[in-house]
Tab-separated table of C-alpha atoms in Angstrom:
chain	number	residue	atom	x	y	z
A	1	UNK	CA	97.111	90.610	96.358
A	2	UNK	CA	100.199	93.938	96.521
A	3	UNK	CA	100.384	96.663	99.541
A	4	UNK	CA	101.769	99.543	98.731
A	5	UNK	CA	102.309	102.161	101.869
A	6	UNK	CA	103.358	105.256	100.602
A	7	UNK	CA	104.814	108.124	103.389
A	8	UNK	CA	105.224	111.569	102.549
A	9	UNK	CA	105.278	114.798	104.465
A	10	UNK	CA	102.200	116.096	105.585
A	11	UNK	CA	102.415	119.500	103.506
A	12	UNK	CA	101.075	120.944	100.168
A	13	UNK	CA	102.360	119.875	96.507
A	14	UNK	CA	102.835	124.143	96.103
A	15	UNK	CA	103.210	127.060	98.428
A	16	UNK	CA	99.669	127.854	98.047
A	17	UNK	CA	99.063	124.286	99.661
A	18	UNK	CA	99.306	122.867	103.225
A	19	UNK	CA	98.649	119.137	103.149
A	20	UNK	CA	97.743	116.423	100.379
A	21	UNK	CA	94.706	116.759	98.555
A	22	UNK	CA	91.867	114.343	97.321
A	23	UNK	CA	92.827	114.563	93.969
A	24	UNK	CA	96.793	113.780	94.600
A	25	UNK	CA	96.423	110.993	96.865
A	26	UNK	CA	93.683	109.562	94.394
A	27	UNK	CA	96.621	110.356	91.999
A	28	UNK	CA	98.606	108.008	94.126
A	29	UNK	CA	96.446	105.454	94.285
A	30	UNK	CA	95.560	105.180	91.271
A	31	UNK	CA	98.983	105.422	89.588
A	32	UNK	CA	101.246	102.991	92.058
A	33	UNK	CA	98.272	100.255	91.174
A	34	UNK	CA	98.468	100.357	87.462
A	35	UNK	CA	102.403	99.911	88.322
A	36	UNK	CA	101.749	96.937	89.902
A	37	UNK	CA	98.841	96.071	87.129
A	38	UNK	CA	101.139	96.497	84.648
A	39	UNK	CA	104.548	94.817	85.879
A	40	UNK	CA	103.339	91.713	87.962
A	41	UNK	CA	99.916	91.927	86.611
A	42	UNK	CA	98.013	92.492	89.671
A	43	UNK	CA	94.331	92.707	89.156
A	44	UNK	CA	93.686	96.320	90.580
A	45	UNK	CA	91.517	94.913	93.144
A	46	UNK	CA	94.094	93.173	94.696
A	47	UNK	CA	96.248	96.118	95.612
A	48	UNK	CA	95.706	97.752	98.893
A	49	UNK	CA	97.461	101.280	98.793
A	50	UNK	CA	97.797	102.815	102.332
A	51	UNK	CA	99.068	106.832	102.164
A	52	UNK	CA	100.090	107.706	105.355
A	53	UNK	CA	101.329	111.746	106.262
A	54	UNK	CA	104.049	112.585	108.147
A	55	UNK	CA	103.899	115.557	110.351
A	56	UNK	CA	107.361	117.794	109.645
A	57	UNK	CA	108.443	117.049	112.863
A	58	UNK	CA	108.296	113.739	113.082
A	59	UNK	CA	110.283	113.060	109.805
A	60	UNK	CA	114.405	113.547	110.443
A	61	UNK	CA	116.159	113.936	107.517
A	62	UNK	CA	120.470	114.642	107.597
A	63	UNK	CA	120.333	113.930	111.549
A	64	UNK	CA	117.728	117.262	111.659
A	65	UNK	CA	113.784	117.888	111.523
A	66	UNK	CA	113.325	117.883	108.051
A	67	UNK	CA	112.219	121.783	107.948
A	68	UNK	CA	115.640	122.617	109.823
A	69	UNK	CA	117.577	120.683	107.366
A	70	UNK	CA	116.316	121.758	103.905
A	71	UNK	CA	117.079	125.308	105.227
A	72	UNK	CA	120.504	124.435	105.680
A	73	UNK	CA	120.730	122.662	102.237
A	74	UNK	CA	119.390	125.301	100.908
A	75	UNK	CA	121.443	128.233	102.023
A	76	UNK	CA	124.159	125.522	100.820
A	77	UNK	CA	123.341	126.023	97.850
A	78	UNK	CA	122.823	129.544	97.476
B	1	UNK	CA	107.972	88.816	121.964
B	2	UNK	CA	105.362	89.340	118.931
B	3	UNK	CA	104.857	92.681	117.407
B	4	UNK	CA	101.120	93.210	116.206
B	5	UNK	CA	99.918	95.672	114.131
B	6	UNK	CA	96.128	95.982	112.346
B	7	UNK	CA	95.099	98.769	109.994
B	8	UNK	CA	92.081	99.557	109.633
B	9	UNK	CA	90.005	102.214	108.041
B	10	UNK	CA	88.490	105.303	110.616
B	11	UNK	CA	85.099	104.374	110.094
B	12	UNK	CA	82.565	102.403	112.204
B	13	UNK	CA	81.193	99.243	112.420
B	14	UNK	CA	77.834	100.027	112.847
B	15	UNK	CA	76.056	102.836	110.718
B	16	UNK	CA	75.230	104.794	113.740
B	17	UNK	CA	79.131	105.459	114.532
B	18	UNK	CA	81.347	107.294	112.965
B	19	UNK	CA	84.662	105.682	114.754
B	20	UNK	CA	86.153	102.093	116.268
B	21	UNK	CA	85.449	102.923	119.537
B	22	UNK	CA	88.089	102.187	122.606
B	23	UNK	CA	85.866	98.493	123.957
B	24	UNK	CA	86.421	97.306	120.286
B	25	UNK	CA	90.054	97.995	119.744
B	26	UNK	CA	90.513	96.750	123.501
B	27	UNK	CA	88.830	93.660	122.363
B	28	UNK	CA	91.228	93.703	119.069
B	29	UNK	CA	94.253	93.791	121.362
B	30	UNK	CA	92.706	91.031	123.807
B	31	UNK	CA	92.017	88.625	120.495
B	32	UNK	CA	94.959	88.618	118.791
B	33	UNK	CA	97.644	89.103	121.537
B	34	UNK	CA	95.556	85.373	122.641
B	35	UNK	CA	95.558	84.526	118.928
B	36	UNK	CA	100.237	84.158	119.803
B	37	UNK	CA	99.626	82.758	123.854
B	38	UNK	CA	97.651	79.746	122.032
B	39	UNK	CA	99.451	78.927	118.863
B	40	UNK	CA	103.011	79.987	119.615
B	41	UNK	CA	103.192	79.932	123.854
B	42	UNK	CA	103.732	83.611	123.534
B	43	UNK	CA	103.188	85.403	127.147
B	44	UNK	CA	100.648	88.034	127.113
B	45	UNK	CA	103.240	90.496	128.759
B	46	UNK	CA	105.530	89.673	126.100
B	47	UNK	CA	103.149	90.910	122.845
B	48	UNK	CA	102.697	94.648	121.879
B	49	UNK	CA	100.020	95.131	119.636
B	50	UNK	CA	99.836	98.400	117.758
B	51	UNK	CA	96.660	99.820	116.099
B	52	UNK	CA	96.254	102.486	113.295
B	53	UNK	CA	93.402	104.142	112.140
B	54	UNK	CA	93.511	105.180	108.588
B	55	UNK	CA	91.543	107.927	107.125
B	56	UNK	CA	89.246	106.583	104.141
B	57	UNK	CA	90.807	108.655	101.676
B	58	UNK	CA	94.181	107.091	102.570
B	59	UNK	CA	93.169	103.810	101.729
B	60	UNK	CA	93.130	103.009	98.376
B	61	UNK	CA	91.437	99.772	97.063
B	62	UNK	CA	90.923	98.560	93.098
B	63	UNK	CA	93.100	101.678	92.030
B	64	UNK	CA	90.705	104.235	93.415
B	65	UNK	CA	90.176	105.953	96.980
B	66	UNK	CA	88.049	103.569	99.002
B	67	UNK	CA	84.779	104.891	99.052
B	68	UNK	CA	84.568	105.359	95.464
B	69	UNK	CA	85.290	101.513	95.326
B	70	UNK	CA	82.689	100.437	97.688
B	71	UNK	CA	80.424	102.739	95.834
B	72	UNK	CA	81.434	100.650	92.642
B	73	UNK	CA	80.984	97.309	93.762
B	74	UNK	CA	77.745	98.161	94.990
B	75	UNK	CA	76.016	99.372	92.558
B	76	UNK	CA	77.729	95.847	89.945
B	77	UNK	CA	75.648	93.384	92.875
B	78	UNK	CA	72.418	95.581	92.251
C	1	UNK	CA	90.146	95.830	104.580
C	2	UNK	CA	92.398	95.391	107.164
C	3	UNK	CA	95.810	94.657	107.015
C	4	UNK	CA	97.442	92.555	109.861
C	5	UNK	CA	100.926	92.396	110.217
C	6	UNK	CA	102.152	89.656	112.734
C	7	UNK	CA	106.107	89.666	113.745
C	8	UNK	CA	107.631	87.215	115.731
C	9	UNK	CA	111.532	85.759	116.156
C	10	UNK	CA	112.633	82.890	113.961
C	11	UNK	CA	112.203	79.837	116.074
C	12	UNK	CA	110.467	77.414	117.167
C	13	UNK	CA	107.529	76.915	119.758
C	14	UNK	CA	109.066	73.486	121.291
C	15	UNK	CA	112.411	73.031	122.038
C	16	UNK	CA	112.357	70.051	119.223
C	17	UNK	CA	111.537	72.780	116.398
C	18	UNK	CA	113.291	76.093	115.332
C	19	UNK	CA	110.936	77.503	113.073
C	20	UNK	CA	107.359	78.513	112.848
C	21	UNK	CA	105.658	75.142	111.400
C	22	UNK	CA	102.560	76.003	108.654
C	23	UNK	CA	99.996	74.750	110.652
C	24	UNK	CA	100.942	77.351	113.398
C	25	UNK	CA	101.339	80.070	110.083
C	26	UNK	CA	97.800	78.971	109.289
C	27	UNK	CA	96.378	79.161	113.165
C	28	UNK	CA	97.581	82.498	113.138
C	29	UNK	CA	96.191	83.774	109.924
C	30	UNK	CA	93.112	82.051	111.106
C	31	UNK	CA	93.059	83.508	114.344
C	32	UNK	CA	93.677	87.373	113.572
C	33	UNK	CA	91.473	87.368	110.715
C	34	UNK	CA	88.312	85.841	112.811
C	35	UNK	CA	89.238	88.416	115.376
C	36	UNK	CA	88.765	91.186	113.121
C	37	UNK	CA	85.137	89.653	112.020
C	38	UNK	CA	83.900	88.789	115.405
C	39	UNK	CA	84.559	92.743	116.590
C	40	UNK	CA	84.588	94.843	113.683
C	41	UNK	CA	82.014	93.011	111.410
C	42	UNK	CA	85.593	92.701	108.803
C	43	UNK	CA	84.362	89.345	105.798
C	44	UNK	CA	87.608	87.619	106.590
C	45	UNK	CA	87.414	87.720	102.500
C	46	UNK	CA	88.896	91.717	102.860
C	47	UNK	CA	91.755	90.776	105.657
C	48	UNK	CA	95.891	90.806	104.699
C	49	UNK	CA	97.346	89.209	107.270
C	50	UNK	CA	101.286	88.660	106.938
C	51	UNK	CA	103.935	87.332	109.270
C	52	UNK	CA	107.204	88.209	109.380
C	53	UNK	CA	109.752	86.109	110.746
C	54	UNK	CA	112.740	88.240	112.289
C	55	UNK	CA	116.204	86.095	113.229
C	56	UNK	CA	116.809	86.387	116.669
C	57	UNK	CA	119.585	88.644	116.188
C	58	UNK	CA	117.728	90.831	114.647
C	59	UNK	CA	115.704	91.331	117.267
C	60	UNK	CA	116.284	93.549	120.702
C	61	UNK	CA	115.166	93.734	123.915
C	62	UNK	CA	116.367	95.426	126.882
C	63	UNK	CA	119.226	96.861	124.681
C	64	UNK	CA	120.901	93.265	123.718
C	65	UNK	CA	120.140	90.785	121.233
C	66	UNK	CA	117.389	88.882	122.506
C	67	UNK	CA	119.174	85.814	123.161
C	68	UNK	CA	121.942	87.375	126.005
C	69	UNK	CA	118.424	89.570	127.190
C	70	UNK	CA	116.306	86.167	127.827
C	71	UNK	CA	119.975	84.951	129.533
C	72	UNK	CA	120.034	87.374	131.659
C	73	UNK	CA	116.479	87.470	132.776
C	74	UNK	CA	116.341	83.755	133.353
C	75	UNK	CA	119.524	84.130	135.654
C	76	UNK	CA	118.042	86.810	137.772
C	77	UNK	CA	114.523	84.513	138.194
C	78	UNK	CA	116.909	81.837	139.244
D	1	UNK	CA	120.239	104.617	102.672
D	2	UNK	CA	118.426	103.485	105.633
D	3	UNK	CA	115.219	103.919	107.296
D	4	UNK	CA	114.417	104.179	111.240
D	5	UNK	CA	110.865	104.239	112.299
D	6	UNK	CA	110.349	105.017	115.903
D	7	UNK	CA	106.788	104.492	117.441
D	8	UNK	CA	106.176	105.469	120.910
D	9	UNK	CA	103.016	106.403	122.578
D	10	UNK	CA	102.095	109.913	122.237
D	11	UNK	CA	102.211	110.917	126.179
D	12	UNK	CA	104.954	113.397	127.774
D	13	UNK	CA	107.915	112.078	129.126
D	14	UNK	CA	107.187	113.816	132.608
D	15	UNK	CA	103.238	114.553	134.448
D	16	UNK	CA	103.636	117.955	133.635
D	17	UNK	CA	103.889	117.423	129.534
D	18	UNK	CA	100.642	115.155	127.516
D	19	UNK	CA	102.822	115.406	124.614
D	20	UNK	CA	106.786	114.616	122.747
D	21	UNK	CA	108.249	117.625	122.509
D	22	UNK	CA	109.728	119.159	119.405
D	23	UNK	CA	113.120	118.914	121.395
D	24	UNK	CA	112.353	115.088	122.144
D	25	UNK	CA	111.443	114.732	118.697
D	26	UNK	CA	114.925	116.367	117.665
D	27	UNK	CA	117.237	115.088	119.794
D	28	UNK	CA	115.490	111.462	118.457
D	29	UNK	CA	116.520	112.408	115.481
D	30	UNK	CA	120.116	113.108	116.049
D	31	UNK	CA	120.337	110.182	118.189
D	32	UNK	CA	119.565	107.576	115.809
D	33	UNK	CA	120.962	109.587	112.912
D	34	UNK	CA	124.247	109.314	114.614
D	35	UNK	CA	123.849	105.133	115.874
D	36	UNK	CA	123.870	104.413	111.754
D	37	UNK	CA	126.772	106.453	111.169
D	38	UNK	CA	129.208	105.558	114.405
D	39	UNK	CA	128.513	101.456	113.638
D	40	UNK	CA	127.468	101.547	109.808
D	41	UNK	CA	129.254	105.079	108.578
D	42	UNK	CA	126.031	105.303	107.163
D	43	UNK	CA	125.962	109.652	105.795
D	44	UNK	CA	123.722	111.347	108.232
D	45	UNK	CA	122.121	112.742	104.794
D	46	UNK	CA	121.351	108.946	103.963
D	47	UNK	CA	119.109	108.302	106.928
D	48	UNK	CA	115.136	109.180	107.131
D	49	UNK	CA	113.529	108.912	110.479
D	50	UNK	CA	109.969	108.917	110.942
D	51	UNK	CA	108.850	109.609	114.602
D	52	UNK	CA	105.130	107.690	114.988
D	53	UNK	CA	103.071	108.490	118.011
D	54	UNK	CA	100.312	106.021	118.774
D	55	UNK	CA	97.250	107.144	121.045
D	56	UNK	CA	97.180	104.912	123.811
D	57	UNK	CA	94.050	103.204	123.192
D	58	UNK	CA	96.162	102.325	120.172
D	59	UNK	CA	98.532	100.469	121.718
D	60	UNK	CA	98.149	97.410	123.556
D	61	UNK	CA	100.277	95.435	125.524
D	62	UNK	CA	99.720	92.113	128.038
D	63	UNK	CA	96.289	91.473	126.121
D	64	UNK	CA	95.109	95.158	127.331
D	65	UNK	CA	95.206	98.847	126.172
D	66	UNK	CA	98.683	99.917	128.116
D	67	UNK	CA	97.193	102.341	130.575
D	68	UNK	CA	95.055	99.429	132.287
D	69	UNK	CA	98.443	97.094	131.619
D	70	UNK	CA	100.013	99.691	133.162
D	71	UNK	CA	98.425	100.008	136.379
D	72	UNK	CA	97.975	96.137	136.841
D	73	UNK	CA	101.655	96.141	136.822
D	74	UNK	CA	101.948	98.794	139.230
D	75	UNK	CA	99.342	96.830	141.679
D	76	UNK	CA	100.881	94.131	141.719
D	77	UNK	CA	104.322	95.806	142.631
D	78	UNK	CA	102.562	97.780	145.567
E	1	UNK	CA	111.616	112.776	101.076
E	2	UNK	CA	108.558	109.884	100.106
E	3	UNK	CA	109.519	106.616	101.525
E	4	UNK	CA	107.451	103.786	99.278
E	5	UNK	CA	106.821	100.206	100.591
E	6	UNK	CA	105.862	97.994	98.340
E	7	UNK	CA	104.985	93.744	99.554
E	8	UNK	CA	104.063	91.416	97.202
E	9	UNK	CA	104.022	87.333	97.000
E	10	UNK	CA	107.481	85.932	96.703
E	11	UNK	CA	106.017	84.313	93.035
E	12	UNK	CA	106.796	84.365	89.304
E	13	UNK	CA	104.277	86.991	87.282
E	14	UNK	CA	103.940	84.147	84.829
E	15	UNK	CA	104.269	80.047	85.702
E	16	UNK	CA	107.131	79.690	84.242
E	17	UNK	CA	109.488	81.911	86.829
E	18	UNK	CA	108.880	81.389	90.353
E	19	UNK	CA	109.992	85.121	91.430
E	20	UNK	CA	109.617	88.820	90.311
E	21	UNK	CA	112.619	88.878	87.840
E	22	UNK	CA	115.539	92.009	88.990
E	23	UNK	CA	113.753	93.587	85.861
E	24	UNK	CA	110.514	93.457	87.178
E	25	UNK	CA	111.861	94.874	90.824
E	26	UNK	CA	113.624	98.074	88.569
E	27	UNK	CA	110.150	98.722	86.762
E	28	UNK	CA	108.201	99.019	90.054
E	29	UNK	CA	110.560	101.090	91.378
E	30	UNK	CA	110.364	103.226	88.398
E	31	UNK	CA	107.116	103.377	88.228
E	32	UNK	CA	105.932	104.574	91.577
E	33	UNK	CA	108.759	106.863	92.147
E	34	UNK	CA	107.557	108.440	88.558
E	35	UNK	CA	103.788	108.615	90.621
E	36	UNK	CA	105.308	110.811	93.184
E	37	UNK	CA	107.130	112.986	90.338
E	38	UNK	CA	104.431	113.474	88.918
E	39	UNK	CA	101.859	114.047	91.132
E	40	UNK	CA	103.293	115.835	94.520
E	41	UNK	CA	106.536	117.394	92.718
E	42	UNK	CA	108.992	114.868	94.752
E	43	UNK	CA	112.525	114.503	92.555
E	44	UNK	CA	113.083	111.340	92.315
E	45	UNK	CA	116.232	111.204	94.245
E	46	UNK	CA	114.337	111.939	97.467
E	47	UNK	CA	112.479	108.476	97.448
E	48	UNK	CA	113.366	105.325	98.995
E	49	UNK	CA	111.205	102.799	97.945
E	50	UNK	CA	112.026	98.967	99.344
E	51	UNK	CA	110.036	95.975	98.033
E	52	UNK	CA	109.238	93.467	100.457
E	53	UNK	CA	109.070	90.220	98.798
E	54	UNK	CA	106.432	87.097	101.451
E	55	UNK	CA	106.674	84.008	101.310
E	56	UNK	CA	102.975	82.599	99.919
E	57	UNK	CA	102.905	80.803	103.603
E	58	UNK	CA	103.215	84.009	105.468
E	59	UNK	CA	100.065	85.998	103.805
E	60	UNK	CA	96.911	85.155	104.993
E	61	UNK	CA	93.684	86.383	103.055
E	62	UNK	CA	89.898	84.941	103.673
E	63	UNK	CA	91.381	83.471	106.243
E	64	UNK	CA	93.303	80.971	105.146
E	65	UNK	CA	97.140	80.428	103.284
E	66	UNK	CA	97.072	82.791	100.349
E	67	UNK	CA	96.990	79.231	97.770
E	68	UNK	CA	94.524	77.745	100.086
E	69	UNK	CA	92.555	80.523	99.643
E	70	UNK	CA	93.103	81.124	95.746
E	71	UNK	CA	92.719	77.754	95.323
E	72	UNK	CA	88.916	77.758	97.033
E	73	UNK	CA	88.612	80.864	94.707
E	74	UNK	CA	88.708	78.995	91.652
E	75	UNK	CA	86.768	76.145	92.269
E	76	UNK	CA	83.947	78.932	93.191
E	77	UNK	CA	84.020	80.129	89.316
E	78	UNK	CA	84.206	77.146	87.550
F	1	UNK	CA	106.944	101.441	124.898
F	2	UNK	CA	108.361	101.551	122.169
F	3	UNK	CA	109.403	99.603	118.668
F	4	UNK	CA	112.227	100.871	116.388
F	5	UNK	CA	112.445	99.040	113.168
F	6	UNK	CA	115.767	99.560	111.141
F	7	UNK	CA	115.588	98.804	107.712
F	8	UNK	CA	119.282	98.942	106.107
F	9	UNK	CA	120.259	97.563	102.565
F	10	UNK	CA	122.051	94.308	103.134
F	11	UNK	CA	125.722	94.945	102.262
F	12	UNK	CA	128.654	95.267	104.662
F	13	UNK	CA	129.806	98.596	106.258
F	14	UNK	CA	133.396	97.814	104.565
F	15	UNK	CA	134.559	96.552	101.175
F	16	UNK	CA	135.697	93.309	103.003
F	17	UNK	CA	132.352	92.580	104.499
F	18	UNK	CA	129.208	91.620	102.594
F	19	UNK	CA	126.806	92.124	105.496
F	20	UNK	CA	125.743	93.538	108.627
F	21	UNK	CA	128.056	91.516	110.932
F	22	UNK	CA	126.291	90.140	114.653
F	23	UNK	CA	129.133	93.300	116.765
F	24	UNK	CA	127.144	95.726	114.423
F	25	UNK	CA	123.874	94.826	115.098
F	26	UNK	CA	124.339	94.568	118.814
F	27	UNK	CA	125.649	97.793	118.621
F	28	UNK	CA	122.624	99.302	116.970
F	29	UNK	CA	120.208	97.912	119.318
F	30	UNK	CA	121.873	99.350	122.424
F	31	UNK	CA	122.452	102.576	120.830
F	32	UNK	CA	118.788	103.010	119.553
F	33	UNK	CA	117.427	102.158	122.577
F	34	UNK	CA	119.774	104.269	124.833
F	35	UNK	CA	118.525	107.095	123.180
F	36	UNK	CA	115.150	106.750	123.846
F	37	UNK	CA	116.706	105.890	127.245
F	38	UNK	CA	117.705	109.210	127.444
F	39	UNK	CA	115.574	111.468	125.662
F	40	UNK	CA	112.278	109.990	127.128
F	41	UNK	CA	112.771	107.996	130.078
F	42	UNK	CA	111.656	104.299	128.122
F	43	UNK	CA	113.266	101.912	130.745
F	44	UNK	CA	115.633	99.505	128.152
F	45	UNK	CA	113.036	96.429	129.000
F	46	UNK	CA	110.388	98.303	127.838
F	47	UNK	CA	111.788	98.885	123.800
F	48	UNK	CA	111.338	96.361	120.886
F	49	UNK	CA	114.060	96.710	117.757
F	50	UNK	CA	113.464	95.432	114.710
F	51	UNK	CA	116.241	95.393	112.190
F	52	UNK	CA	115.352	94.375	108.834
F	53	UNK	CA	117.668	93.725	105.825
F	54	UNK	CA	116.623	94.474	102.523
F	55	UNK	CA	118.409	93.117	99.323
F	56	UNK	CA	119.736	95.556	97.503
F	57	UNK	CA	117.386	94.570	94.434
F	58	UNK	CA	114.755	95.494	96.698
F	59	UNK	CA	116.106	99.599	97.885
F	60	UNK	CA	114.814	101.598	94.993
F	61	UNK	CA	116.722	105.550	95.545
F	62	UNK	CA	116.223	107.659	92.323
F	63	UNK	CA	113.833	105.807	90.437
F	64	UNK	CA	116.247	103.416	90.316
F	65	UNK	CA	118.294	99.923	92.157
F	66	UNK	CA	120.556	101.173	94.300
F	67	UNK	CA	123.489	99.756	92.981
F	68	UNK	CA	122.647	101.648	89.550
F	69	UNK	CA	122.205	104.949	91.005
F	70	UNK	CA	125.497	104.909	93.123
F	71	UNK	CA	127.504	104.000	90.340
F	72	UNK	CA	125.501	107.257	88.150
F	73	UNK	CA	126.503	109.918	91.077
F	74	UNK	CA	129.533	108.490	91.972
F	75	UNK	CA	130.203	108.901	87.879
F	76	UNK	CA	128.316	112.680	88.780
F	77	UNK	CA	131.066	113.222	91.636
F	78	UNK	CA	134.262	112.552	89.084
């Protein structure tokens, strides 16, 4: 009876998108539920998956809001 | 000093509603706070309750987004 | 399909006990599941309840570990 | 590799504001990341911070929605 | 920069075991991290996975501690 | 009335220690509570802090259990 919580930033997986699509959400739900079926024999019907989309402003990394930190890392690599 | 987190799908409790109402939220807060008072003697003022409403797309069950899985279950029963 | 997470300090509800008992846990599970049945018509079988017991050292309140803060509050009241 | 989750009510820190500002969020991210650097030697780049803003209706305290409980406490003090 | 939290009961996946093994935990970590790589293009190094094992007493289902509820369901099916 | 959850691996901050000490936990509680006081004017007494120590086996990074991933990164840098 697992519960899987997936927290991701609210943004698109390609430049042309600005959010996670319903198809991507369905694929995440399917994927992680199957991991628990395959590894721990948990029936699909006993697994709940909750996806939480977090605004970029609300996600911190490197002591900074994510977008600022990404810019710094990108600049450091170039 | 308990913390109770209640995660529910963002939908109405009857077909005529499409979200949890303020009255229902207040009743959930009152109910679960009283459970902790009655069972563990935790004063009401020491309990925090956080209600998280989760979009149906973001809640998975049976390896599928909830609405799809509910349709399959409903069809299987009929 | 609610998920209810109950976080409480790992301690007894009376001076003679030093942990939450199995009976108290069962009463919490029953109580909060019934709140969701009564308020939102969620069937008991669709609700998961997870109880997390947190060591007193690991719970902060008033900027201090809980036991220290409780002593200060108790002293202030007497 | 810490994860810090900060849950606050969705409201302004002064009467003139009705939400947490981007500057305040950045200051929270910076502040808690530095606590983990200073206390546990965790590098800033290994800490994720997630801020969750919770609608006032969805936050319970004292067995009531927060705004109701605050009014009662304010009245009791005056 | 996803965070995936996997909550499972603390028990073995076969009658001969009484806990999740280190190999199974590694397989869960690998599996869910790859789901996020494949579906959302999230690099493996940006994903944190936290596995929380919950004692059976602390997990409620059907308004009961899990073991009691499982016995009732098993009896109903036989 | 913030709630701050701090998840860290269960290990020492120096080679001579194998867990987070009570003093370090108190410093984390004090530090993050003060951040919320300073940034959002939240009184110390309204903030709960919960520290969750996660076994190294139960924390995944880079698609691997943390210790394995750390060894790979350390080897790559040398």
